PDB file of C-alpha atoms in Angstrom:
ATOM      1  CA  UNK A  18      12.174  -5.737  11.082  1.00  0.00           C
ATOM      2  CA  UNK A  19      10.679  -5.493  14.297  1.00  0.00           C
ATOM      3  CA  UNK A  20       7.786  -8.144  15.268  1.00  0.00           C
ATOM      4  CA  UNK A  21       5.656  -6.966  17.979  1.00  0.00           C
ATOM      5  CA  UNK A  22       3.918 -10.484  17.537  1.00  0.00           C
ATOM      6  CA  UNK A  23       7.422 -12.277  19.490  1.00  0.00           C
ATOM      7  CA  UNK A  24       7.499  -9.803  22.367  1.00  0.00           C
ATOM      8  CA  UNK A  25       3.816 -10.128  22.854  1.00  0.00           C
ATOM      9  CA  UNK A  26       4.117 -14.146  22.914  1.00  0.00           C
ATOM     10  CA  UNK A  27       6.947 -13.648  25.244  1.00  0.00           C
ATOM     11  CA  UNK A  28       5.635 -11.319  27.566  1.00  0.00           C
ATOM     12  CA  UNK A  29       2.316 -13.432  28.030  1.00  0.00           C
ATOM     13  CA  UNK A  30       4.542 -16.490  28.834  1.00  0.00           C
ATOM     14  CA  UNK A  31       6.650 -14.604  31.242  1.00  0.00           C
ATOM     15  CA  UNK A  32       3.284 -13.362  33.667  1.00  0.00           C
ATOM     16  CA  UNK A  33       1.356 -16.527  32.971  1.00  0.00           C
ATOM     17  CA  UNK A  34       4.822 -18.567  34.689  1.00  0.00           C
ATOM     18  CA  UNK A  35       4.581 -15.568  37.269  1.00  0.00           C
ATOM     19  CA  UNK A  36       0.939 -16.672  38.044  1.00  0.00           C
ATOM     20  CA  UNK A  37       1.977 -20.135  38.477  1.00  0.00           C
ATOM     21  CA  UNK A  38       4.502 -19.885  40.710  1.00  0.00           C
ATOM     22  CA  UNK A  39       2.794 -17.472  42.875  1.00  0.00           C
ATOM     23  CA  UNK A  40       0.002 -19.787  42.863  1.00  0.00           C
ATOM     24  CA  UNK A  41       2.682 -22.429  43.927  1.00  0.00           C
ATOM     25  CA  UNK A  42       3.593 -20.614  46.757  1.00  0.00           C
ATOM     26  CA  UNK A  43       0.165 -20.124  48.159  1.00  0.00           C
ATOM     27  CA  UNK A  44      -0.752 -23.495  47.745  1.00  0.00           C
ATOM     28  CA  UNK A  45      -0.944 -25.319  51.467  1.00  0.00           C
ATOM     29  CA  UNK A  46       1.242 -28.274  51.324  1.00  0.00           C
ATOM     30  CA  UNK A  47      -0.123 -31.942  52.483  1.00  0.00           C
ATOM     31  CA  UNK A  48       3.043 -32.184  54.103  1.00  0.00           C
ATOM     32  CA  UNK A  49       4.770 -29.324  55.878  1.00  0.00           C
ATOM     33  CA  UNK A  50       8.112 -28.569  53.605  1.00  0.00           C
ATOM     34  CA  UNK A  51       9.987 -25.330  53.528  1.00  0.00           C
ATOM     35  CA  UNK A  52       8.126 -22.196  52.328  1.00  0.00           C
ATOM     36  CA  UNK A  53       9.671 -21.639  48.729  1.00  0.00           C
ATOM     37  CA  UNK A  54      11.130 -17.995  48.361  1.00  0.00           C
ATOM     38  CA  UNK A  55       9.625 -15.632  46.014  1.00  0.00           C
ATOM     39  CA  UNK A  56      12.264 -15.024  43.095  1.00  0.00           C
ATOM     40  CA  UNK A  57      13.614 -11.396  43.189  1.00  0.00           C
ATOM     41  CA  UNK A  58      11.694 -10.470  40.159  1.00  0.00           C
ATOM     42  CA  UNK A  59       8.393 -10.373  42.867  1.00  0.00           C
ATOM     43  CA  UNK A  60       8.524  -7.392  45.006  1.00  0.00           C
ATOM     44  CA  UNK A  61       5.526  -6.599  46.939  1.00  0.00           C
ATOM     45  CA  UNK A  62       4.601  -2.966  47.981  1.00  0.00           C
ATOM     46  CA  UNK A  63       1.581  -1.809  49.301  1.00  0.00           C
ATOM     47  CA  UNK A  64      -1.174  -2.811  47.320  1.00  0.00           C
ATOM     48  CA  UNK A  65       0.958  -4.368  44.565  1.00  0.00           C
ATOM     49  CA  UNK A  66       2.825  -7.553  43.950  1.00  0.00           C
ATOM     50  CA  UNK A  67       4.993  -6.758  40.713  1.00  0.00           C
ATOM     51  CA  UNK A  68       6.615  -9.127  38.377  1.00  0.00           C
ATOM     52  CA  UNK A  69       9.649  -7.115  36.740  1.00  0.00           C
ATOM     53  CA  UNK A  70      12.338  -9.907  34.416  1.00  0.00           C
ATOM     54  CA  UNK A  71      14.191  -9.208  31.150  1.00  0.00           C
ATOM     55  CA  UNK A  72      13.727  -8.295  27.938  1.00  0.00           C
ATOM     56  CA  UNK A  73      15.966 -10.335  26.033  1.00  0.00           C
ATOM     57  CA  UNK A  74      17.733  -7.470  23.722  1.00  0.00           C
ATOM     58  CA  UNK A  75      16.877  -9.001  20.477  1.00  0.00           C
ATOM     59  CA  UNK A  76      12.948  -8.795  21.237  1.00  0.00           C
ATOM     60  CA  UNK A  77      13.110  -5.302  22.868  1.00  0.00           C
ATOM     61  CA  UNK A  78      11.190  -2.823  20.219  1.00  0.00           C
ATOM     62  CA  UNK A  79      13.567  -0.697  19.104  1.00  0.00           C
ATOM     63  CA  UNK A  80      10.567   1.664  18.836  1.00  0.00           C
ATOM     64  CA  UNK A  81       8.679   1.488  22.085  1.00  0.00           C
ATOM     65  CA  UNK A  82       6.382   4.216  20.129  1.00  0.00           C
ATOM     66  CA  UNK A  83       6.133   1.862  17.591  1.00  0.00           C
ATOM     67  CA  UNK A  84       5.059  -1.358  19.945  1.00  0.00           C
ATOM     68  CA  UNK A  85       2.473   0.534  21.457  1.00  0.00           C
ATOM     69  CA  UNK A  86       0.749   1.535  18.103  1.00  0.00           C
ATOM     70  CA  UNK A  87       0.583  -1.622  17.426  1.00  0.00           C
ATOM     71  CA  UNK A  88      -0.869  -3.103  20.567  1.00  0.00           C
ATOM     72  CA  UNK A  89      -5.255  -3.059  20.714  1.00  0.00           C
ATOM     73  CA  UNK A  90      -5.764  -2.287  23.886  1.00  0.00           C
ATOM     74  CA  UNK A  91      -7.876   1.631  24.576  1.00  0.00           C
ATOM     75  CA  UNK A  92      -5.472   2.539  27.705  1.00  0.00           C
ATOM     76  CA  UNK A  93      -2.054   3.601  26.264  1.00  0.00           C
ATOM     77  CA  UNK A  94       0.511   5.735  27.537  1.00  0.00           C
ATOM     78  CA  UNK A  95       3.752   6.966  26.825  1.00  0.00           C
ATOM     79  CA  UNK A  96       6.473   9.218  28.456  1.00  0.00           C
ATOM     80  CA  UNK A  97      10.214   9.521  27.725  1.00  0.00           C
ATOM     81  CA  UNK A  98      13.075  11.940  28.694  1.00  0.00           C
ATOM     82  CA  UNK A  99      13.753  14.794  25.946  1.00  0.00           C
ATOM     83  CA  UNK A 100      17.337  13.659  24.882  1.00  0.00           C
ATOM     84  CA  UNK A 101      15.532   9.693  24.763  1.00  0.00           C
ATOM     85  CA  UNK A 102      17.619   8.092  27.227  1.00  0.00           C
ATOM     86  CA  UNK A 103      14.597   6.699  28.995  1.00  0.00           C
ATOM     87  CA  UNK A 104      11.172   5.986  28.098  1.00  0.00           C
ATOM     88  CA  UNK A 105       8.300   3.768  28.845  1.00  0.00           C
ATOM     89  CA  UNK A 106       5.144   2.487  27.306  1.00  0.00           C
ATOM     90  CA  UNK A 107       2.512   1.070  28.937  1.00  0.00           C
ATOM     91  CA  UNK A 108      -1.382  -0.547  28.654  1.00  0.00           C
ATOM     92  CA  UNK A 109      -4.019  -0.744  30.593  1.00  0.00           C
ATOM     93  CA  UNK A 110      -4.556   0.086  34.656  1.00  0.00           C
ATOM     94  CA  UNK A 111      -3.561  -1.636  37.389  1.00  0.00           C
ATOM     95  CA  UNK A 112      -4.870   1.166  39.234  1.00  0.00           C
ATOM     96  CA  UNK A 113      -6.400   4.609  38.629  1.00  0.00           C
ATOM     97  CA  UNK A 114      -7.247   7.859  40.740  1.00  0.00           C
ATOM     98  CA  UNK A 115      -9.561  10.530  39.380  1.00  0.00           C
ATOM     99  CA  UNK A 116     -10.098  12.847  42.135  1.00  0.00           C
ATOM    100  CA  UNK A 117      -8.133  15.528  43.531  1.00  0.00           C
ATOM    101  CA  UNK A 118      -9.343  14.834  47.440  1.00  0.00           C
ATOM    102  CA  UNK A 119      -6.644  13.055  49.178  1.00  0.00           C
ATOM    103  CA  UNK A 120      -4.994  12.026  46.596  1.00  0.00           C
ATOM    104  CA  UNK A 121      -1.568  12.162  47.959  1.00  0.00           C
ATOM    105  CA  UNK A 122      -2.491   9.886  50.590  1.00  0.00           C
ATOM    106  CA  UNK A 123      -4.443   7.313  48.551  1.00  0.00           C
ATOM    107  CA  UNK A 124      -1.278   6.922  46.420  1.00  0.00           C
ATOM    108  CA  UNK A 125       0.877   6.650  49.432  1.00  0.00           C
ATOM    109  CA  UNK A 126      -1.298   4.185  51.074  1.00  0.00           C
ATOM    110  CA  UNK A 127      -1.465   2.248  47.928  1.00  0.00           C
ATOM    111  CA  UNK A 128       2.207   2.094  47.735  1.00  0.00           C
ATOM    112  CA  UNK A 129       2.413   1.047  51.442  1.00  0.00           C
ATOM    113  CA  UNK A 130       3.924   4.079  52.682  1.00  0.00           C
ATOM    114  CA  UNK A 131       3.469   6.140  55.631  1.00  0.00           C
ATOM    115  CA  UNK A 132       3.540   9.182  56.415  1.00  0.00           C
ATOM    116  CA  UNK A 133       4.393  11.149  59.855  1.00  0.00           C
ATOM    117  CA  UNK A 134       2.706  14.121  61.677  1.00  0.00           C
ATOM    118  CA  UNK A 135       4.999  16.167  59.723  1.00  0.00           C
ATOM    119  CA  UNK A 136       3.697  15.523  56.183  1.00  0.00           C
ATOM    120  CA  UNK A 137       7.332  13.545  55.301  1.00  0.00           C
ATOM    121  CA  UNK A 138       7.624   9.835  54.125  1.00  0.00           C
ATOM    122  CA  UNK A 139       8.592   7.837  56.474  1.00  0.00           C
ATOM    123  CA  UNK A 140      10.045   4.911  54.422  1.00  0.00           C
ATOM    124  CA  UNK A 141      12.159   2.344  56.247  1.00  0.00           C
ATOM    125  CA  UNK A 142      14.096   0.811  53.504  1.00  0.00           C
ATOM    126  CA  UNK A 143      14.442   4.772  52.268  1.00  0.00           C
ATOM    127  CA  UNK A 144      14.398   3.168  48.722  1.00  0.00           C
ATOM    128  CA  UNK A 145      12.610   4.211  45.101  1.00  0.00           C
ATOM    129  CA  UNK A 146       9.548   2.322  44.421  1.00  0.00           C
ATOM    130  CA  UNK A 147       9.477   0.994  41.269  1.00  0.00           C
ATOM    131  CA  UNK A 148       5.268   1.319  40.749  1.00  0.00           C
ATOM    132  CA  UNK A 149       4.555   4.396  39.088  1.00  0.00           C
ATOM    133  CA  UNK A 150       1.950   6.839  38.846  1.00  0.00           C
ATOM    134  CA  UNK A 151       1.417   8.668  35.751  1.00  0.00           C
ATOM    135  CA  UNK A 152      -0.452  11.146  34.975  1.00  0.00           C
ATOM    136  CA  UNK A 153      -1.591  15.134  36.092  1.00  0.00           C
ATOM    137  CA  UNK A 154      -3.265  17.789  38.034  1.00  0.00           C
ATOM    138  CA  UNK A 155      -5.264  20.909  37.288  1.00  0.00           C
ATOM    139  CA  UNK A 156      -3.713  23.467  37.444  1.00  0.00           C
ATOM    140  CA  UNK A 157      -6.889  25.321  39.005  1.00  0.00           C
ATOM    141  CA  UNK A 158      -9.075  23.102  40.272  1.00  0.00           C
ATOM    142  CA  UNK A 159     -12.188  25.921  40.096  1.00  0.00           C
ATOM    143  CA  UNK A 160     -11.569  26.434  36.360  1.00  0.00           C
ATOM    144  CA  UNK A 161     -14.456  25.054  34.137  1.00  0.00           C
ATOM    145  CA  UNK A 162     -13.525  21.280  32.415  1.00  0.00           C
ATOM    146  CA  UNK A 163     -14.076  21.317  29.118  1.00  0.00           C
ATOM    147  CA  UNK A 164     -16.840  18.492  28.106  1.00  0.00           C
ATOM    148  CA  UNK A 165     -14.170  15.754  26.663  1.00  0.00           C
ATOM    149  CA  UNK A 166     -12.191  15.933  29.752  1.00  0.00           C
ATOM    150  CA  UNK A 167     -15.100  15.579  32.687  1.00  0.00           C
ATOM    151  CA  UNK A 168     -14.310  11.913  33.009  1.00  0.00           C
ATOM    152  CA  UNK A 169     -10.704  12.216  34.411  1.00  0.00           C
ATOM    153  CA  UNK A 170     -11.896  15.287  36.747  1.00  0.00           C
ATOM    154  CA  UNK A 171      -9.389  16.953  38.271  1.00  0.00           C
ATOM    155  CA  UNK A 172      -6.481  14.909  38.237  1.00  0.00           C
ATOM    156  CA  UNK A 173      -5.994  11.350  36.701  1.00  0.00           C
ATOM    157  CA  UNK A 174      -3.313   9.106  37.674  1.00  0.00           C
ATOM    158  CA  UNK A 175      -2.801   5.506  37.245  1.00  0.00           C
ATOM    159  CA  UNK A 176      -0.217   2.559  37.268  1.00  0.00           C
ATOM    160  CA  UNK A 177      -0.114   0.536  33.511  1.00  0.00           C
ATOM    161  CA  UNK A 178      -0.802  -3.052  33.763  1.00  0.00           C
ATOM    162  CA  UNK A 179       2.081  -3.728  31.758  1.00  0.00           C
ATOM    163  CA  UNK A 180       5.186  -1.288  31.434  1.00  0.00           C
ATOM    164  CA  UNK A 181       8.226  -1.412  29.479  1.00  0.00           C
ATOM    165  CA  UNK A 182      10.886   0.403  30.026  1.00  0.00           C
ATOM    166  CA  UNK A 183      13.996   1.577  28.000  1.00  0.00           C
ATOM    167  CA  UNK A 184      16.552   2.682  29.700  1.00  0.00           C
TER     168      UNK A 184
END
């Protein structure tokens, strides 16, 4: 039987020993010692500094539609591949985007990425970010939004707080 309760614990004691040591690392020594190195599980882009570690594989919801059911929080999402070979769940926003205008850019420039005269990324590393957007577009931005939807606008897209992914 799955226990969302053990993840939960786990999860919250995996970000609050991310806090510390980042705090760690900013603190200014008395004494000048040698900076200590950011674990590989911090990787900085843009706007965002993002923790990624381990599930261990006997805590990992078997049901990630399940875990996020259970979880209280109002901002859930939920995508996966059709054949279930990869899926995430997520809660809350790390960062939302709810107008059509320049969106593009804004994500880019959130994500630390540039862009040439040409419209193509220019990405030095030429790697895949791991923060994601999720969300959509109208399809006609003119059409009329019906009254349930008027807070999102045009397009909504945001980056969950916390993510898991199964994959």
């Amino acid at each position: 039987m799955f226990d969302s309760r053990k993840i939960n614990k786990f999860l919250i004691e995996k970000l609050r020993n991310s806090f510390l040591l980042i705090d760690k690392v900013n603190e200014k020594p008395e004494k000048q010692e040698p900076a200590l190195p950011l674990p590989l599980t911090f990787i900085a882009y843009g706007k965002f500094l993002r923790a990624e570690f381990e599930v261990p594989h006997e805590m990992f919801p078997a049901e990630l539609i399940k875990w996020l059911s259970l979880q209280v929080i109002s901002q859930k999402m939920y995508w996966s591949e059709r054949d279930a070979s990869y899926e995430v769940a997520g809660i809350g926003y790390a960062d939302i985007l709810l107008s059509n205008a320049g969106l593009f850019d804004k994500i880019n420039n959130r994500l630390g990425i540039n862009t040439g005269n040409n419209g193509r990324t220019q990405n030095p590393e030429n790697q895949c970010l791991p923060v994601r957007y999720y969300g959509a577009i109208a399809f006609n931005a003119s059409d009329k939004i019906d009254e349930d939807w008027k807070v999102f606008g045009n397009s909504c897209f945001f980056v969950p707080m916390l993510e898991l992914i199964n994959s």
